[in-house]
Coordinates of C-alpha atoms in Angstrom, one line a residue:
M92 CA 27.2 -18.1 26.3
L93 CA 25.4 -21.3 25.4
D94 CA 26.0 -23.3 22.3
P95 CA 23.3 -24.5 19.8
S96 CA 22.7 -27.6 22.0
G97 CA 22.1 -25.5 25.1
N98 CA 25.4 -26.3 26.8
L99 CA 27.3 -23.6 28.6
I100 CA 30.6 -22.6 26.9
S101 CA 33.6 -22.1 29.2
E102 CA 34.0 -18.5 30.4
H103 CA 37.5 -18.3 28.9
L104 CA 36.4 -19.4 25.4
A105 CA 33.3 -17.2 25.6
N106 CA 35.3 -14.1 26.5
R107 CA 37.9 -14.9 23.8
T108 CA 35.2 -15.3 21.2
L109 CA 33.5 -12.1 22.2
K110 CA 36.8 -10.2 22.0
T111 CA 37.5 -11.6 18.5
V112 CA 34.0 -10.5 17.4
W113 CA 34.6 -7.0 18.6
D114 CA 38.1 -6.9 17.0
I115 CA 36.6 -7.9 13.6
L116 CA 33.8 -5.3 14.0
E117 CA 36.4 -2.6 14.7
Q118 CA 38.5 -3.7 11.8
G119 CA 35.4 -3.8 9.6
I120 CA 34.6 -0.1 10.4
V121 CA 38.1 0.9 9.3
E122 CA 37.9 -1.1 6.1
S123 CA 34.5 0.2 5.3
K124 CA 35.7 3.8 5.7
E125 CA 38.8 3.3 3.7
K126 CA 37.4 1.1 0.9
S127 CA 33.7 2.0 0.7
H128 CA 34.0 3.1 -2.9
E129 CA 35.5 -0.2 -3.9
L130 CA 33.1 -2.5 -2.0
P131 CA 30.1 -3.9 -4.0
P132 CA 26.6 -3.0 -2.7
D133 CA 25.7 -6.7 -2.0
Y134 CA 28.8 -7.4 0.2
S135 CA 27.5 -7.9 3.7
L136 CA 29.2 -7.6 7.1
F137 CA 28.7 -11.4 7.6
D138 CA 30.6 -11.9 4.3
Y139 CA 33.4 -9.9 5.8
F140 CA 33.3 -12.0 9.0
R141 CA 33.4 -15.2 7.1
R142 CA 36.3 -14.1 4.9
T143 CA 38.2 -12.9 8.0
C144 CA 37.6 -16.1 9.9
D145 CA 38.6 -18.3 6.9
D146 CA 41.8 -16.3 6.6
K147 CA 42.6 -16.9 10.2
L148 CA 41.7 -20.6 9.9
R149 CA 44.1 -21.0 7.0
A150 CA 46.8 -19.1 8.8
G151 CA 46.5 -21.4 11.8
S152 CA 45.6 -18.5 14.2
M153 CA 42.0 -19.8 14.7
E154 CA 40.6 -23.3 15.2
S155 CA 37.5 -24.6 13.5
R156 CA 35.5 -24.6 16.8
E157 CA 36.4 -21.0 17.4
R158 CA 35.5 -20.0 13.9
D159 CA 32.0 -21.5 14.3
L160 CA 31.5 -19.6 17.6
V161 CA 32.7 -16.3 16.2
L162 CA 30.4 -16.6 13.2
G163 CA 27.6 -17.5 15.6
M164 CA 28.4 -14.5 17.8
A165 CA 28.5 -12.2 14.8
Q166 CA 24.8 -12.4 14.9
M167 CA 24.8 -10.2 17.9
W168 CA 25.2 -7.2 15.5
G169 CA 21.5 -7.6 14.8
A170 CA 20.7 -6.3 18.3
Y171 CA 22.5 -3.1 17.5
V172 CA 20.8 -2.4 14.1
G173 CA 17.6 -4.3 14.3
D174 CA 18.2 -6.9 11.5
R175 CA 20.4 -9.8 10.7
V176 CA 24.1 -9.4 10.2
E177 CA 23.7 -10.9 6.7
R178 CA 21.6 -7.8 5.8
Q179 CA 24.2 -5.2 7.1
S180 CA 26.0 -3.5 4.2
M181 CA 29.7 -3.6 4.5
K182 CA 30.0 -0.8 1.9
F183 CA 28.2 1.5 4.4
F184 CA 29.2 -0.2 7.6
F185 CA 31.2 2.9 8.6
L186 CA 27.8 4.7 9.0
E187 CA 27.3 2.5 12.1
D188 CA 30.4 3.9 13.8
C189 CA 29.4 5.3 17.2
I190 CA 29.9 8.7 18.8
G191 CA 33.4 9.2 20.2
G192 CA 34.1 9.8 23.8
D193 CA 33.0 8.0 27.0
D194 CA 29.6 6.4 27.2
C195 CA 27.4 7.6 30.0
F196 CA 25.3 4.7 31.3
I197 CA 22.1 5.6 33.1
P198 CA 20.9 2.7 35.2
S199 CA 17.6 4.4 36.2
N200 CA 15.8 6.1 33.3
Y201 CA 15.6 9.3 31.2
K202 CA 12.8 10.9 33.3
R203 CA 14.8 13.8 34.8
I204 CA 16.7 14.4 31.6
M205 CA 13.4 14.6 29.6
A206 CA 11.9 16.9 32.3
E207 CA 14.8 19.3 31.9
I208 CA 14.7 19.2 28.0
A209 CA 10.9 19.7 28.1
K210 CA 10.8 22.5 30.6
K211 CA 11.1 25.4 28.1
P212 CA 8.8 24.0 25.4
L213 CA 6.1 23.1 27.9
A214 CA 6.2 26.6 29.3
E215 CA 6.3 28.6 26.1
A216 CA 4.9 26.4 23.2
S217 CA 1.4 25.2 22.2
F218 CA 0.8 21.5 22.0
Y219 CA -2.0 19.5 20.2
Y220 CA -2.3 16.2 21.9
R221 CA -4.0 13.1 20.3
T222 CA -3.9 15.0 17.0
K223 CA -2.8 13.3 13.8
V224 CA -1.3 15.3 10.9
K225 CA -2.8 14.4 7.6
A226 CA -0.9 16.7 5.2
V227 CA 2.0 19.1 5.1
E228 CA 1.9 21.5 2.1
A229 CA 5.1 23.2 1.3
A230 CA 5.4 27.0 0.9
N231 CA 5.4 28.0 -2.8
S232 CA 7.6 31.0 -2.2
L233 CA 10.1 32.3 0.3
D234 CA 7.5 34.5 1.9
A235 CA 4.6 32.0 2.1
N236 CA 3.7 29.9 5.1
V237 CA 3.7 26.1 5.4
C238 CA 0.2 24.6 5.8
V239 CA -0.3 21.7 8.2
T240 CA -3.6 19.9 8.0
T241 CA -4.7 17.8 11.0
E242 CA -7.3 15.1 11.2
G243 CA -10.7 16.6 10.9
G244 CA -9.6 19.2 8.3
R245 CA -8.2 21.9 10.5
R246 CA -5.5 23.9 8.8
H247 CA -2.5 25.5 10.7
Y248 CA 0.0 27.8 9.2
F249 CA 3.7 28.1 10.2
D250 CA 6.8 30.0 9.1
D251 CA 8.8 26.7 9.2
V252 CA 7.9 23.1 9.9
V253 CA 10.3 20.5 11.3
I254 CA 9.1 16.9 10.6
T255 CA 10.4 14.7 13.4
A256 CA 8.4 11.5 12.4
P257 CA 10.4 8.3 12.3
L258 CA 11.8 7.1 9.0
G259 CA 9.3 4.2 9.0
W260 CA 6.4 6.7 9.2
L261 CA 7.9 8.7 6.3
K262 CA 8.1 5.6 4.2
R263 CA 4.4 5.0 4.5
H264 CA 3.3 8.7 4.3
K265 CA 5.4 10.3 1.7
G266 CA 2.3 11.4 -0.1
S267 CA 1.3 13.6 2.9
I268 CA 4.2 16.0 2.2
Q269 CA 3.4 18.1 -0.9
P270 CA 5.4 18.6 -3.0
L271 CA 8.1 16.3 -1.8
H272 CA 11.4 16.6 -3.7
S273 CA 12.0 13.5 -5.8
R274 CA 15.6 13.1 -4.4
I275 CA 14.2 13.2 -0.8
S276 CA 11.5 10.7 -1.8
Q277 CA 14.3 8.4 -3.2
A278 CA 16.3 8.8 0.0
I279 CA 13.3 7.9 2.2
D280 CA 12.8 4.7 0.1
S281 CA 16.5 3.8 0.1
I282 CA 17.5 4.0 3.8
S283 CA 16.4 0.8 5.5
F284 CA 14.5 0.6 8.8
G285 CA 15.2 -1.9 11.6
R286 CA 13.0 -4.2 13.6
L287 CA 14.4 -4.2 17.1
E288 CA 12.2 -5.2 20.1
K289 CA 12.8 -5.7 23.8
V290 CA 11.3 -8.1 26.3
L291 CA 11.9 -7.6 30.0
I292 CA 11.3 -10.6 32.4
E293 CA 11.4 -10.2 36.2
F294 CA 12.1 -13.1 38.4
P295 CA 11.8 -13.7 42.2
W296 CA 15.6 -13.8 42.4
A297 CA 18.7 -13.7 40.2
F298 CA 19.2 -17.4 40.0
W299 CA 21.6 -17.1 37.1
E300 CA 24.3 -15.7 39.4
A301 CA 26.5 -17.8 41.5
L302 CA 24.7 -18.4 44.8
E303 CA 27.4 -16.6 46.8
L304 CA 27.0 -13.5 44.6
A305 CA 23.2 -13.3 45.1
V306 CA 23.6 -12.0 48.7
K307 CA 26.6 -9.7 48.0
E308 CA 25.9 -6.0 47.5
D309 CA 28.6 -5.4 44.9
S310 CA 30.7 -7.7 42.8
E311 CA 32.5 -7.3 39.4
A312 CA 31.9 -11.1 38.8
R313 CA 28.2 -10.6 38.1
I314 CA 26.9 -11.7 34.7
S315 CA 26.2 -8.8 32.3
F316 CA 25.4 -10.4 29.0
I317 CA 24.0 -13.9 28.0
H318 CA 24.0 -15.3 24.5
W319 CA 22.2 -18.4 23.2
L320 CA 23.7 -19.3 19.8
S321 CA 21.2 -20.7 17.2
P322 CA 19.2 -22.8 19.6
S323 CA 18.2 -26.2 18.3
Y324 CA 16.3 -27.2 21.4
A325 CA 13.1 -25.1 20.9
P326 CA 11.7 -26.5 17.6
A327 CA 8.0 -25.8 18.7
T328 CA 8.5 -22.1 19.3
N329 CA 11.7 -21.2 17.4
P330 CA 12.1 -23.6 14.5
Q331 CA 14.1 -20.9 12.6
Q332 CA 16.7 -21.1 15.5
W333 CA 16.9 -17.4 15.9
R334 CA 19.7 -16.6 18.3
I335 CA 18.7 -15.0 21.6
E336 CA 20.5 -12.6 23.9
C337 CA 19.9 -10.6 27.0
V338 CA 21.3 -8.1 29.5
S339 CA 21.1 -8.8 33.2
F340 CA 19.8 -5.9 35.3
N341 CA 21.3 -7.7 38.3
A342 CA 24.7 -6.5 37.1
F343 CA 23.8 -2.9 37.9
T344 CA 25.2 -1.2 41.0
A345 CA 23.0 -0.8 44.0
P346 CA 20.3 0.6 44.3
Y347 CA 19.4 0.0 40.7
R348 CA 20.0 -3.7 40.7
R349 CA 17.0 -5.8 39.7
N350 CA 16.2 -9.5 39.2
I351 CA 15.4 -8.7 35.5
L352 CA 16.7 -10.1 32.2
L353 CA 16.2 -7.7 29.2
F354 CA 16.0 -9.7 26.0
Y355 CA 16.8 -8.1 22.6
T356 CA 15.2 -9.5 19.5
F357 CA 15.5 -8.3 15.9
G358 CA 14.4 -8.9 12.3
D359 CA 12.0 -11.7 11.6
C360 CA 12.2 -12.8 15.3
S361 CA 10.8 -9.4 16.4
T362 CA 8.1 -9.6 13.8
Y363 CA 7.1 -13.1 14.9
I364 CA 6.9 -12.1 18.5
T365 CA 4.9 -8.9 18.0
D366 CA 2.6 -10.7 15.5
N367 CA 1.8 -13.3 18.2
I368 CA 1.4 -11.1 21.3
C369 CA -0.5 -8.2 19.7
G370 CA -4.1 -8.2 21.0
L371 CA -3.6 -11.3 23.2
G372 CA -4.6 -9.5 26.4
H373 CA -4.0 -11.5 29.6
H374 CA -2.7 -14.5 27.5
R375 CA 0.2 -12.4 26.4
D376 CA 2.4 -13.3 29.4
R377 CA 1.7 -17.0 28.9
W378 CA 2.8 -16.8 25.3
L379 CA 6.0 -14.9 26.2
Q380 CA 6.8 -17.4 28.9
A381 CA 6.4 -20.3 26.5
F382 CA 8.7 -18.6 24.0
F383 CA 11.5 -17.6 26.4
E384 CA 11.5 -20.4 28.9
P385 CA 13.7 -22.7 26.8
Y386 CA 16.5 -20.1 27.2
Y387 CA 16.4 -18.8 30.8
S388 CA 15.7 -22.4 32.0
R389 CA 19.1 -23.4 30.8
L390 CA 20.9 -20.9 33.0
P391 CA 22.7 -22.0 36.2
N392 CA 20.6 -22.8 39.3
Y393 CA 17.3 -22.7 37.5
D394 CA 14.4 -24.4 39.3
K395 CA 10.9 -24.1 37.9
A396 CA 9.4 -24.0 41.4
T397 CA 11.4 -21.0 42.6
C398 CA 12.2 -19.3 39.3
T399 CA 8.8 -18.7 37.7
P400 CA 8.7 -15.2 36.2
L401 CA 6.8 -12.6 38.1
R402 CA 5.9 -10.4 35.2
F403 CA 6.7 -9.5 31.5
L404 CA 7.0 -6.2 29.7
A405 CA 7.4 -6.3 25.9
T406 CA 7.7 -3.5 23.3
E407 CA 5.6 -3.7 20.1
W408 CA 7.3 -1.1 17.9
C409 CA 6.7 -3.3 14.9
K410 CA 3.0 -2.7 15.5
D411 CA 3.2 1.0 16.4
E412 CA 2.3 3.4 13.6
F413 CA 3.9 6.3 15.4
A414 CA 7.2 4.4 15.7
G415 CA 7.0 3.8 12.0
F416 CA 6.3 0.0 12.5
G417 CA 9.9 -0.6 13.5
S418 CA 12.8 0.8 15.4
Y419 CA 15.4 3.1 13.7
S420 CA 17.4 3.4 10.5
N421 CA 20.1 1.0 9.4
F422 CA 22.1 0.4 6.2
Q423 CA 21.4 -2.9 4.5
I424 CA 22.9 -4.6 1.4
G425 CA 21.9 -3.2 -1.9
M426 CA 22.2 0.5 -1.0
E427 CA 24.4 2.5 -3.4
E428 CA 24.3 6.0 -2.0
A429 CA 23.5 5.6 1.7
A430 CA 25.7 8.5 3.0
H431 CA 24.3 10.9 0.4
D432 CA 20.7 9.7 1.2
V433 CA 21.2 10.8 4.8
E434 CA 22.7 14.1 3.7
V435 CA 19.7 14.8 1.4
L436 CA 17.2 14.1 4.3
R437 CA 19.3 16.2 6.6
H438 CA 19.3 19.1 4.2
G439 CA 15.5 19.0 3.8
M440 CA 13.6 21.5 1.8
P441 CA 14.7 24.9 3.3
H442 CA 13.4 26.9 0.3
Q443 CA 10.0 25.5 1.1
H444 CA 10.5 25.9 4.8
I445 CA 10.3 22.2 5.5
Y446 CA 13.0 20.4 7.5
F447 CA 13.5 16.8 8.8
S448 CA 15.1 15.8 12.0
G449 CA 15.5 12.5 13.9
E450 CA 18.0 9.8 14.2
H451 CA 17.9 9.2 10.4
T452 CA 19.2 12.8 9.8
A453 CA 21.8 12.8 12.6
P454 CA 25.5 13.2 12.0
F455 CA 27.1 10.0 10.7
D456 CA 28.4 9.0 14.1
G457 CA 25.0 9.5 15.7
L458 CA 22.7 7.6 13.3
G459 CA 20.2 5.3 15.1
T460 CA 20.8 6.8 18.5
V461 CA 18.8 9.1 20.9
A462 CA 21.8 11.4 21.1
G463 CA 21.9 11.7 17.3
A464 CA 18.2 12.4 17.2
Y465 CA 18.6 15.2 19.8
T466 CA 21.6 16.6 17.9
S467 CA 19.7 16.6 14.6
G468 CA 16.9 18.7 16.1
D469 CA 19.4 21.1 17.6
K470 CA 21.1 21.6 14.3
V471 CA 17.8 22.2 12.4
A472 CA 16.7 24.8 15.1
R473 CA 20.0 26.7 14.6
R474 CA 19.5 26.7 10.8
I475 CA 16.1 28.2 11.2
V476 CA 17.3 30.8 13.6
E477 CA 20.1 31.7 11.3
A478 CA 17.7 32.0 8.3
F479 CA 15.7 34.6 10.2
N480 CA 18.7 36.4 11.8
P481 CA 22.1 35.5 10.2
T482 CA 23.9 37.5 13.0
Q483 CA 22.7 34.8 15.5
S484 CA 24.2 31.9 13.6
H485 CA 26.9 31.3 16.2
A486 CA 24.8 31.9 19.3

């Protein structure tokens, strides 16, 4: 953890600060669940952090320096939901609670999992690649088919249609679904959409590790996360002092260890980066290096001659129409019926044979996650099977 001046904070203080942040987050989830009906729509998670820290400061259980660090570290919540902690609704913070049970960390990728999931559809379904859907016309009776019109005017008819487009796409294309129930239209408008982006930077070696660790195969002392708090030392590229954070791939176990730092950005910072790199071509890497160098260059053992990045990889979801020009749903201040909005989308329009699935329709503990998106699709499929054959509802 580095302070706003770029100085390393002691490991003890950094770990204590991070623990306090997570303790407050967990307490906040509980309070949001228990008092959601009492909390005003404009009360943010950051307001809750500030109130909690001020209470601890008055009680003598927290010093002023620690309070500032905790409030600075509270900004890390943005990397989970895709926007600033000041925008996170405390009233509906409980909707950000995660799926219970153990986390399964996959240090490689989803390739084999996706291959297994796709095996049956690829064998038995028909796919139309590079084909945009222009309109979905709902059935006007229980016996009618749903009409899907693709670019070029071709019309396809289906018993049921499941719309898996991201929430951001739905926000921009509500008019393509006819007729769309007014309450569903309201829910699509109401649920907010995050702006999370990722930038991976590969280096010749993991210079940020202690030199003796760089040659060891395994060590629990490796650095996992790095946080730069409101940097004041990059006025040319980051005058807004957006906080920066990353995950070190060198902390993985062999053989997945890599000399890579994965940076998470969110909100206005993500928009700024994608606006600048979009269409840059071979100048893209140069721009990314200029933006991120003030941060990785302050890590231990950095030497420009031996630590120049080898390559960059950056997402551009904020520029991707098929990602909905963003990342995934979140719940920002001002929302009044967020939980019901999700339930409305999850229910869909079964009488018109149109359903919605995706992370934005997942069970409350799976919103904004890949697991939640998968679960939502599974549940919709079971509903459709049950509608055709009620005796199979528990299959």
